[in-house]
Coordinates of C-alpha atoms and ligand atoms in Angstrom, one line a residue:
X1 CA 147.1 107.6 -22.7
X2 CA 144.5 109.8 -24.3
X3 CA 142.2 112.5 -23.1
X4 CA 139.8 109.8 -21.9
X5 CA 141.5 109.9 -18.5
X6 CA 142.5 106.3 -18.4
X7 CA 145.5 105.0 -16.6
X8 CA 147.5 102.2 -18.3
X9 CA 146.2 98.7 -17.9
X10 CA 149.4 97.7 -15.9
X11 CA 149.2 100.7 -13.6
X12 CA 149.6 99.5 -10.0
X13 CA 146.7 100.3 -7.7
X14 CA 147.5 99.9 -4.0
X15 CA 147.0 100.8 -0.4
X16 CA 149.7 101.2 2.2
X17 CA 150.1 100.5 6.0
X18 CA 153.0 100.0 8.4
X19 CA 153.7 97.4 11.0
X20 CA 153.6 99.3 14.3
X21 CA 150.5 101.3 13.1
X22 CA 148.3 98.3 12.5
X23 CA 149.7 95.0 13.7
X24 CA 149.3 95.0 17.5
X25 CA 150.7 92.1 19.4
X26 CA 154.2 93.8 19.3
X27 CA 155.8 91.3 21.6
X28 CA 153.9 88.1 20.6
X29 CA 155.5 84.8 19.6
X30 CA 159.1 85.7 20.6
X31 CA 159.3 89.2 19.1
X32 CA 161.7 91.7 20.7
X33 CA 160.6 95.3 21.6
X34 CA 161.1 98.1 19.1
X35 CA 161.9 101.7 19.9
X36 CA 158.2 102.4 19.3
X37 CA 157.2 100.0 22.1
X38 CA 159.4 101.9 24.5
X39 CA 158.4 105.4 23.2
X40 CA 154.7 104.6 23.3
X41 CA 154.9 103.3 26.8
X42 CA 156.8 106.4 28.1
X43 CA 154.3 108.7 29.8
X44 CA 153.6 111.9 27.9
X45 CA 154.9 110.9 24.5
X46 CA 151.6 109.8 22.9
X47 CA 148.3 111.7 22.5
X48 CA 145.7 110.3 24.8
X49 CA 148.2 107.7 26.1
X50 CA 147.6 105.6 23.0
X51 CA 150.0 102.8 22.0
X52 CA 150.3 100.0 19.5
X53 CA 149.7 97.0 21.8
X54 CA 146.5 96.2 19.9
X55 CA 146.2 98.8 17.2
X56 CA 144.1 97.2 14.3
X57 CA 144.9 93.7 15.6
X58 CA 146.1 93.0 12.1
X59 CA 148.7 90.5 13.4
X60 CA 145.7 88.2 14.1
X61 CA 143.1 89.5 11.6
X62 CA 145.3 89.8 8.5
X63 CA 143.3 87.2 6.5
X64 CA 140.2 89.3 6.9
X65 CA 142.1 92.5 6.1
X66 CA 143.4 90.9 2.8
X67 CA 139.7 90.3 1.9
X68 CA 139.1 94.0 2.4
X69 CA 141.9 94.7 0.0
X70 CA 140.4 92.3 -2.5
X71 CA 137.0 94.1 -2.2
X72 CA 138.7 97.3 -3.3
X73 CA 140.3 95.6 -6.3
X74 CA 143.8 96.4 -5.2
X75 CA 146.6 94.9 -7.3
X76 CA 149.3 95.6 -4.7
X77 CA 149.6 96.1 -1.0
X78 CA 152.4 98.0 0.6
X79 CA 153.2 96.9 4.2
X80 CA 156.3 97.0 6.4
X81 CA 158.1 94.4 8.3
X82 CA 158.8 94.8 12.0
X83 CA 162.5 94.1 12.2
X84 CA 162.3 93.0 15.9
X85 CA 159.7 90.3 15.2
X86 CA 162.3 88.6 12.9
X87 CA 165.5 89.5 14.9
X88 CA 164.4 90.1 18.5
X89 CA 167.9 91.6 19.3
X90 CA 168.2 93.3 15.9
X91 CA 171.1 91.1 14.8
X92 CA 172.1 87.4 15.2
X93 CA 169.3 85.1 16.4
X94 CA 166.3 84.7 14.1
X95 CA 162.8 84.3 15.5
X96 CA 161.1 81.8 13.2
X97 CA 157.6 82.7 14.3
X98 CA 158.2 86.3 13.3
X99 CA 159.4 85.4 9.9
X100 CA 156.5 83.0 9.5
X101 CA 154.0 85.8 10.1
X102 CA 155.3 87.7 7.1
X103 CA 155.5 84.6 5.0
X104 CA 151.8 83.8 5.7
X105 CA 150.8 87.4 5.0
X106 CA 152.6 87.2 1.6
X107 CA 151.0 83.9 0.7
X108 CA 147.6 85.2 1.6
X109 CA 148.1 88.2 -0.6
X110 CA 149.2 86.1 -3.5
X111 CA 146.2 83.8 -3.0
X112 CA 144.0 86.9 -3.5
X113 CA 145.8 88.1 -6.6
X114 CA 147.5 91.0 -4.7
X115 CA 151.2 91.7 -5.2
X116 CA 153.1 92.2 -2.0
X117 CA 155.3 95.4 -1.7
X118 CA 157.4 95.1 1.4
X119 CA 159.2 97.9 3.2
X120 CA 162.0 96.8 5.5
X121 CA 162.1 99.8 7.8
X122 CA 159.1 102.0 8.7
X123 CA 160.6 103.5 11.8
X124 CA 160.4 100.6 14.3
X125 CA 164.1 100.0 15.1
X126 CA 164.8 97.1 17.4
X127 CA 165.2 98.5 20.9
X128 CA 168.3 96.4 21.4
X129 CA 170.0 98.3 18.5
X130 CA 169.0 101.6 20.0
X131 CA 170.9 100.5 23.1
X132 CA 173.9 100.2 20.9
X133 CA 173.5 103.8 19.6
X134 CA 170.8 103.1 17.0
X135 CA 171.2 105.2 13.8
X136 CA 174.1 107.1 15.4
X137 CA 176.3 104.0 15.3
X138 CA 178.0 103.5 11.9
X139 CA 177.5 99.8 12.3
X140 CA 173.8 100.3 11.8
X141 CA 174.4 100.0 8.0
X142 CA 175.7 96.4 8.6
X143 CA 172.9 95.6 11.0
X144 CA 170.3 96.6 8.5
X145 CA 172.0 94.8 5.6
X146 CA 172.1 91.6 7.7
X147 CA 168.4 91.8 8.5
X148 CA 167.6 92.8 4.9
X149 CA 169.4 89.8 3.5
X150 CA 167.5 87.5 5.8
X151 CA 164.2 88.9 4.5
X152 CA 165.3 88.7 0.9
X153 CA 166.3 85.1 1.2
X154 CA 163.0 84.2 2.9
X155 CA 160.6 86.1 0.7
X156 CA 162.1 87.3 -2.6
X157 CA 160.7 84.3 -4.4
X158 CA 157.2 85.8 -3.6
X159 CA 157.7 89.6 -3.1
X160 CA 158.2 91.5 -6.4
X161 CA 158.8 94.9 -4.8
X162 CA 161.0 95.9 -1.9
X163 CA 161.8 99.2 -0.3
X164 CA 164.7 99.8 2.1
X165 CA 163.5 102.8 4.1
X166 CA 160.2 104.6 4.5
X167 CA 160.7 108.4 5.0
X168 CA 164.1 108.7 6.6
X169 CA 163.4 112.4 7.1
X170 CA 160.7 111.7 9.7
X171 CA 163.1 109.4 11.6
X172 CA 165.8 112.1 11.8
X173 CA 163.6 115.3 12.1
X174 CA 161.1 113.8 14.5
X175 CA 163.3 111.1 16.2
X176 CA 166.7 112.9 16.6
X177 CA 166.1 116.7 16.1
X178 CA 162.7 117.5 17.7
X179 CA 161.9 114.5 19.8
X180 CA 158.3 114.0 18.6
X181 CA 158.7 110.4 17.4
X182 CA 160.9 107.5 18.6
X183 CA 163.6 107.5 19.9
X184 CA 162.6 111.0 21.1
X185 CA 166.0 112.8 21.0
X186 CA 166.4 116.5 20.6
X187 CA 169.9 117.1 19.4
X188 CA 171.0 119.2 16.4
X189 CA 174.4 117.3 16.3
X190 CA 172.8 113.9 16.1
X191 CA 170.3 114.5 13.4
X192 CA 172.7 114.7 10.4
X193 CA 174.6 111.7 11.6
X194 CA 171.4 109.6 11.9
X195 CA 170.3 110.8 8.4
X196 CA 173.6 109.9 6.9
X197 CA 173.7 106.4 8.5
X198 CA 170.2 105.7 7.4
X199 CA 171.2 106.4 3.8
X200 CA 174.4 104.2 4.2
X201 CA 172.1 101.5 5.6
X202 CA 169.8 101.8 2.6
X203 CA 172.7 101.5 0.3
X204 CA 174.1 98.5 2.1
X205 CA 170.7 96.7 1.9
X206 CA 170.5 97.4 -1.9
X207 CA 174.0 96.0 -2.3
X208 CA 172.9 92.9 -0.4
X209 CA 169.9 92.7 -2.7
X210 CA 172.0 92.7 -5.8
X211 CA 173.7 89.6 -4.5
X212 CA 170.6 87.6 -3.6
X213 CA 167.5 89.3 -4.9
X214 CA 165.9 88.8 -8.3
X215 CA 163.1 91.3 -8.4
X216 CA 162.9 95.1 -7.7
X217 CA 164.2 97.3 -4.9
X218 CA 163.9 101.0 -4.2
X219 CA 163.6 103.5 -1.4
X220 CA 160.7 105.7 -0.3
X221 CA 161.0 109.4 0.4
X222 CA 158.4 111.9 1.7
X223 CA 158.7 114.9 -0.6
X224 CA 157.0 118.1 0.4
X225 CA 157.6 120.9 -2.1
X226 CA 158.6 124.3 -0.6
X227 CA 157.4 127.5 -2.2
X228 CA 158.7 130.9 -1.2
X229 CA 156.1 133.1 0.5
X230 CA 157.3 136.1 -1.6
X231 CA 159.9 136.7 -4.3
X232 CA 162.1 138.5 -1.8
X233 CA 165.6 137.0 -1.8
X234 CA 165.5 136.0 1.8
X235 CA 162.2 134.0 1.4
X236 CA 163.5 132.3 -1.8
X237 CA 166.7 131.3 0.2
X238 CA 164.5 130.1 3.1
X239 CA 162.5 127.9 0.8
X240 CA 165.7 126.5 -0.7
X241 CA 167.0 125.6 2.8
X242 CA 163.7 124.0 3.7
X243 CA 163.7 122.0 0.5
X244 CA 167.3 120.9 0.9
X245 CA 166.6 119.8 4.5
X246 CA 163.5 117.8 3.9
X247 CA 163.8 116.6 0.4
X248 CA 167.3 116.7 -1.0
X249 CA 169.0 115.6 2.3
X250 CA 167.9 112.0 1.5
X251 CA 167.3 111.8 -2.2
X252 CA 170.6 113.5 -3.1
X253 CA 173.0 111.0 -1.4
X254 CA 170.9 108.1 -2.6
X255 CA 170.7 109.2 -6.2
X256 CA 173.5 111.7 -6.8
X257 CA 176.0 110.7 -4.2
X258 CA 176.3 114.2 -2.6
X259 CA 174.6 116.7 -0.2
X260 CA 173.2 120.1 -1.2
X261 CA 175.3 123.0 0.1
X262 CA 172.3 124.5 2.0
X263 CA 172.6 121.8 4.7
X264 CA 175.9 123.2 5.9
X265 CA 174.3 126.6 6.1
X266 CA 171.5 125.2 8.3
X267 CA 173.6 123.0 10.6
X268 CA 176.7 125.1 10.9
X269 CA 179.3 123.2 13.1
X270 CA 176.8 120.4 13.6
X271 CA 177.3 119.4 10.0
X272 CA 179.9 116.6 10.1
X273 CA 182.7 116.0 7.6
X274 CA 181.4 112.8 6.1
X275 CA 184.1 110.5 4.6
X276 CA 183.9 110.8 0.8
X277 CA 184.0 107.1 0.4
X278 CA 180.6 106.8 2.1
X279 CA 178.9 108.2 -1.0
X280 CA 179.8 105.1 -3.0
X281 CA 177.7 103.2 -0.5
X282 CA 174.8 105.6 -0.3
X283 CA 174.5 105.9 -4.1
X284 CA 173.3 102.5 -5.4
X285 CA 171.3 101.8 -8.5
X286 CA 167.6 101.6 -7.6
X287 CA 164.8 100.0 -9.7
X288 CA 162.3 102.6 -8.6
X289 CA 161.7 105.4 -6.1
X290 CA 158.6 105.7 -4.0
X291 CA 157.3 109.2 -3.3
X292 CA 155.0 109.9 -0.4
X293 CA 153.1 113.1 -0.9
X294 CA 150.6 114.8 1.5
X295 CA 151.0 118.5 1.2
X296 CA 153.2 121.5 0.4
X297 CA 154.7 124.3 2.5
X298 CA 154.8 128.0 1.7
X299 CA 157.9 129.3 3.5
X300 CA 159.2 132.6 4.7
X301 CA 162.6 133.6 6.2
X302 CA 162.4 133.4 10.0
X303 CA 165.7 134.0 11.9
X304 CA 164.6 132.5 15.2
X305 CA 163.7 129.1 13.7
X306 CA 166.5 126.6 14.4
X307 CA 168.2 125.2 12.3
X308 CA 166.4 126.2 9.1
X309 CA 165.7 129.9 9.7
X310 CA 162.5 129.3 7.8
X311 CA 158.8 129.0 8.9
X312 CA 155.7 127.8 7.1
X313 CA 153.0 130.3 6.3
X314 CA 149.4 129.3 6.6
X315 CA 147.4 130.0 3.4
X316 CA 144.1 131.8 3.6
X317 CA 140.9 130.3 2.1
X318 CA 142.4 126.8 1.7
X319 CA 141.3 123.5 3.0
X320 CA 143.5 122.0 5.8
X321 CA 143.3 118.4 7.0
X322 CA 143.0 117.3 10.6
X323 CA 146.8 117.0 10.8
X324 CA 147.0 120.7 9.7
X325 CA 148.1 120.0 6.1
X326 CA 146.9 122.1 3.2
X327 CA 145.2 120.2 0.4
X328 CA 147.3 121.2 -2.6
X329 CA 147.2 118.7 -5.4
X330 CA 149.4 120.8 -7.8
X331 CA 152.2 120.1 -5.3
X332 CA 152.1 116.4 -6.4
X333 CA 152.4 117.4 -10.1
X334 CA 155.3 119.7 -9.2
X335 CA 157.0 117.0 -7.0
X336 CA 156.8 114.3 -9.6
X337 CA 158.1 116.6 -12.3
X338 CA 160.9 117.9 -10.1
X339 CA 161.9 114.4 -9.2
X340 CA 162.3 113.5 -12.9
X341 CA 164.1 116.7 -13.7
X342 CA 166.6 116.4 -10.9
X343 CA 167.2 112.6 -10.7
X344 CA 166.4 111.4 -14.2
X345 CA 163.7 109.2 -15.7
X346 CA 163.3 106.6 -12.9
X347 CA 160.1 104.6 -12.5
X348 CA 158.2 106.4 -9.7
X349 CA 155.4 105.1 -7.5
X350 CA 153.3 107.4 -5.3
X351 CA 153.7 105.1 -2.3
X352 CA 151.5 107.1 0.0
X353 CA 148.9 109.8 -0.4
X354 CA 145.9 110.5 1.8
X355 CA 144.2 112.7 4.4
X356 CA 142.9 112.7 8.0
X357 CA 139.5 114.2 8.4
X358 CA 136.9 113.9 11.0
X359 CA 134.5 111.1 10.1
X360 CA 130.9 110.9 11.2
X361 CA 129.7 108.1 13.6
X362 CA 129.2 104.7 12.0
X363 CA 125.6 103.8 11.3
X364 CA 125.1 100.0 11.2
X365 CA 124.8 98.8 7.6
X366 CA 125.7 102.1 5.9
X367 CA 128.8 103.4 4.2
X368 CA 130.4 106.0 6.2
X369 CA 130.3 109.3 4.3
X370 CA 133.7 111.0 4.0
X371 CA 133.3 113.6 1.3
X372 CA 136.4 115.6 2.1
X373 CA 138.6 112.4 1.8
X374 CA 136.9 111.5 -1.5
X375 CA 137.6 115.0 -2.8
X376 CA 141.2 114.7 -1.6
X377 CA 141.8 111.4 -3.5
X378 CA 140.0 112.6 -6.6
X379 CA 142.2 115.7 -6.8
X380 CA 145.4 113.9 -6.2
X381 CA 144.7 111.0 -8.6
X382 CA 144.0 113.6 -11.3
X383 CA 147.3 115.2 -10.4
X384 CA 149.1 111.9 -10.9
X385 CA 147.5 111.6 -14.3
X386 CA 148.5 115.2 -15.1
X387 CA 152.2 114.4 -14.2
X388 CA 152.0 111.3 -16.4
X389 CA 150.6 113.3 -19.3
X390 CA 153.6 115.7 -18.8
X391 CA 156.0 112.7 -19.3
X392 CA 156.7 111.5 -15.8
X393 CA 157.1 107.8 -15.5
X394 CA 154.6 107.0 -12.7
X395 CA 153.9 103.3 -12.4
X396 CA 151.5 103.1 -9.5
X397 CA 149.6 104.8 -6.7
X398 CA 149.1 103.6 -3.0
X399 CA 146.4 105.2 -0.9
X400 CA 147.3 105.9 2.7
X401 CA 145.8 104.1 4.4
X402 CA 143.9 100.9 4.1
X403 CA 142.6 101.2 7.7
X404 CA 142.3 103.9 10.3
X405 CA 145.4 103.2 12.5
X406 CA 147.8 104.5 15.1
X407 CA 149.0 107.9 13.7
X408 CA 152.2 107.6 15.6
X409 CA 152.4 110.1 18.5
X410 CA 149.1 111.7 17.4
X411 CA 147.3 108.4 18.4
X412 CA 144.2 106.9 17.0
X413 CA 142.2 110.2 16.7
X414 CA 143.6 111.1 13.3
X415 CA 141.9 108.8 10.8
X416 CA 143.4 108.2 7.4
X417 CA 141.6 104.9 6.5
X418 CA 139.6 103.9 3.5
X419 CA 138.0 101.6 6.1
X420 CA 136.9 102.9 9.4
X421 CA 138.1 100.9 12.4
X422 CA 136.2 100.8 15.7
X423 CA 139.1 100.3 18.0
X424 CA 136.9 98.9 20.8
X425 CA 135.4 96.1 18.7
X426 CA 137.9 96.0 15.8
X427 CA 134.9 96.2 13.4
X428 CA 135.9 97.6 10.0
X429 CA 133.3 99.7 8.0
X430 CA 133.9 100.9 4.5
X431 CA 133.9 104.7 3.9
X432 CA 132.6 106.3 0.8
X433 CA 136.3 106.9 -0.2
X434 CA 136.7 103.1 -0.3
X435 CA 133.8 102.8 -2.8
X436 CA 135.2 105.7 -4.7
X437 CA 138.7 104.2 -4.9
X438 CA 137.2 100.8 -6.0
X439 CA 135.4 102.6 -8.8
X440 CA 138.6 104.3 -9.9
X441 CA 140.4 101.0 -9.9
X442 CA 137.6 99.1 -11.8
X443 CA 137.5 101.8 -14.5
X444 CA 141.2 102.4 -14.8
X445 CA 140.6 106.0 -13.8
X446 CA 137.8 106.6 -16.3
X447 CA 135.4 107.7 -13.5
X448 CA 137.7 110.5 -12.7
X449 CA 136.9 112.3 -15.9
X450 CA 135.0 115.5 -15.5
Ligands
BGC1 C1 154.1 107.9 7.1 C2 152.9 107.1 7.7 C3 152.0 108.2 8.4 C4 151.4 109.1 7.3 C5 150.5 110.1 7.7 C6 153.7 109.2 6.5 O1 154.5 110.2 7.1 O2 154.8 107.0 6.3 O3 153.4 106.2 8.6 O4 150.9 107.6 9.1 O5 152.5 109.7 6.6 O6 151.1 111.0 8.6

């Protein structure tokens, strides 16, 4: 790479989505319910009463959506598989129609020259497994490996990249500690157990892959760097706790086979004594790691905040997105560099990066102008390049998201798409950010140069 601001010719250019956020038809053709089906249909859990029954109707419109990907020039598409489409009860009986949907999606991608990148778990646990304790049950590692092996055997001949989990932190922080996402528990004692079993499950799936898979497998973490609000010791310690909780709690057991000591400080007697032998399972060789990056947090000591005793501090004179996240591209450089320094020189992919902003109304026949999102992508793509110049082995980038979609419990109002979706008509309209990203891809990043 030179100063011409070009990415390597084999750099992977992608966009990402997830099953419950876009597919719709969650119970079609023999699928079982997931915990998101239940959560979204529990009154009061979702903004505006939104749910994923239709979402972007991608389950029926996937062929048209693959054409949108092709129009961008994507070389890869990152999607997730809804476990309960394939195994309606989570284990045991296979639903052939569910498997067939993902097989058809993969074939359609390949026909359009787009490499499939499949995530096995993007938060939609089969409800039948939640009834058996979900991620609190140690058997969840075996359930997940059983499902993973079925998917590997069905699709590994055509899927070059697999991930076990997407963002286990959100599952445990939102799903087991604060109750903001499915399954909606609020329990300090459960959260570390769920986190640990997720990482055991990831390890068990990677073991299964080594027996039957021939391509590449990794795991995806959301990394949010934490900066102390001052150089006072108590703020520095608060930032270290927040960093251990959000970032190292998942990457450390997967890549180092241990937990950082700050977790015991946070959780106190809610921190279990995990069997030492578990870490042989959590720590498996991965072919790559996916990093999802959206923002940073500046953190101060705050004794009343449970369990971290730390609070984020809003920064003056900075741009914040519609989800309240500061636009801070240097955090992506810092994250990628930190990852390399702590975990070694693994191939890294930025598997999600993007922003929700208000979009203007669609005018028939026009591109929808979204200058703040274009600016966000420009800044972060330059940050990826800066990290690469500094020696980090970044192999690809996935914009979040291909389409406006169901932003989990925040509903459809928070729009992250390169394509606008009119949820009443399902009409897709390209935003200026789609044209911008297509130009970046077509020029290998040359159009990012100042
Ligand atoms: C998740 C996506 C989500 C996005 C924006 C990530 O936490 O993987 O599912 O829509 O960020 O919040």
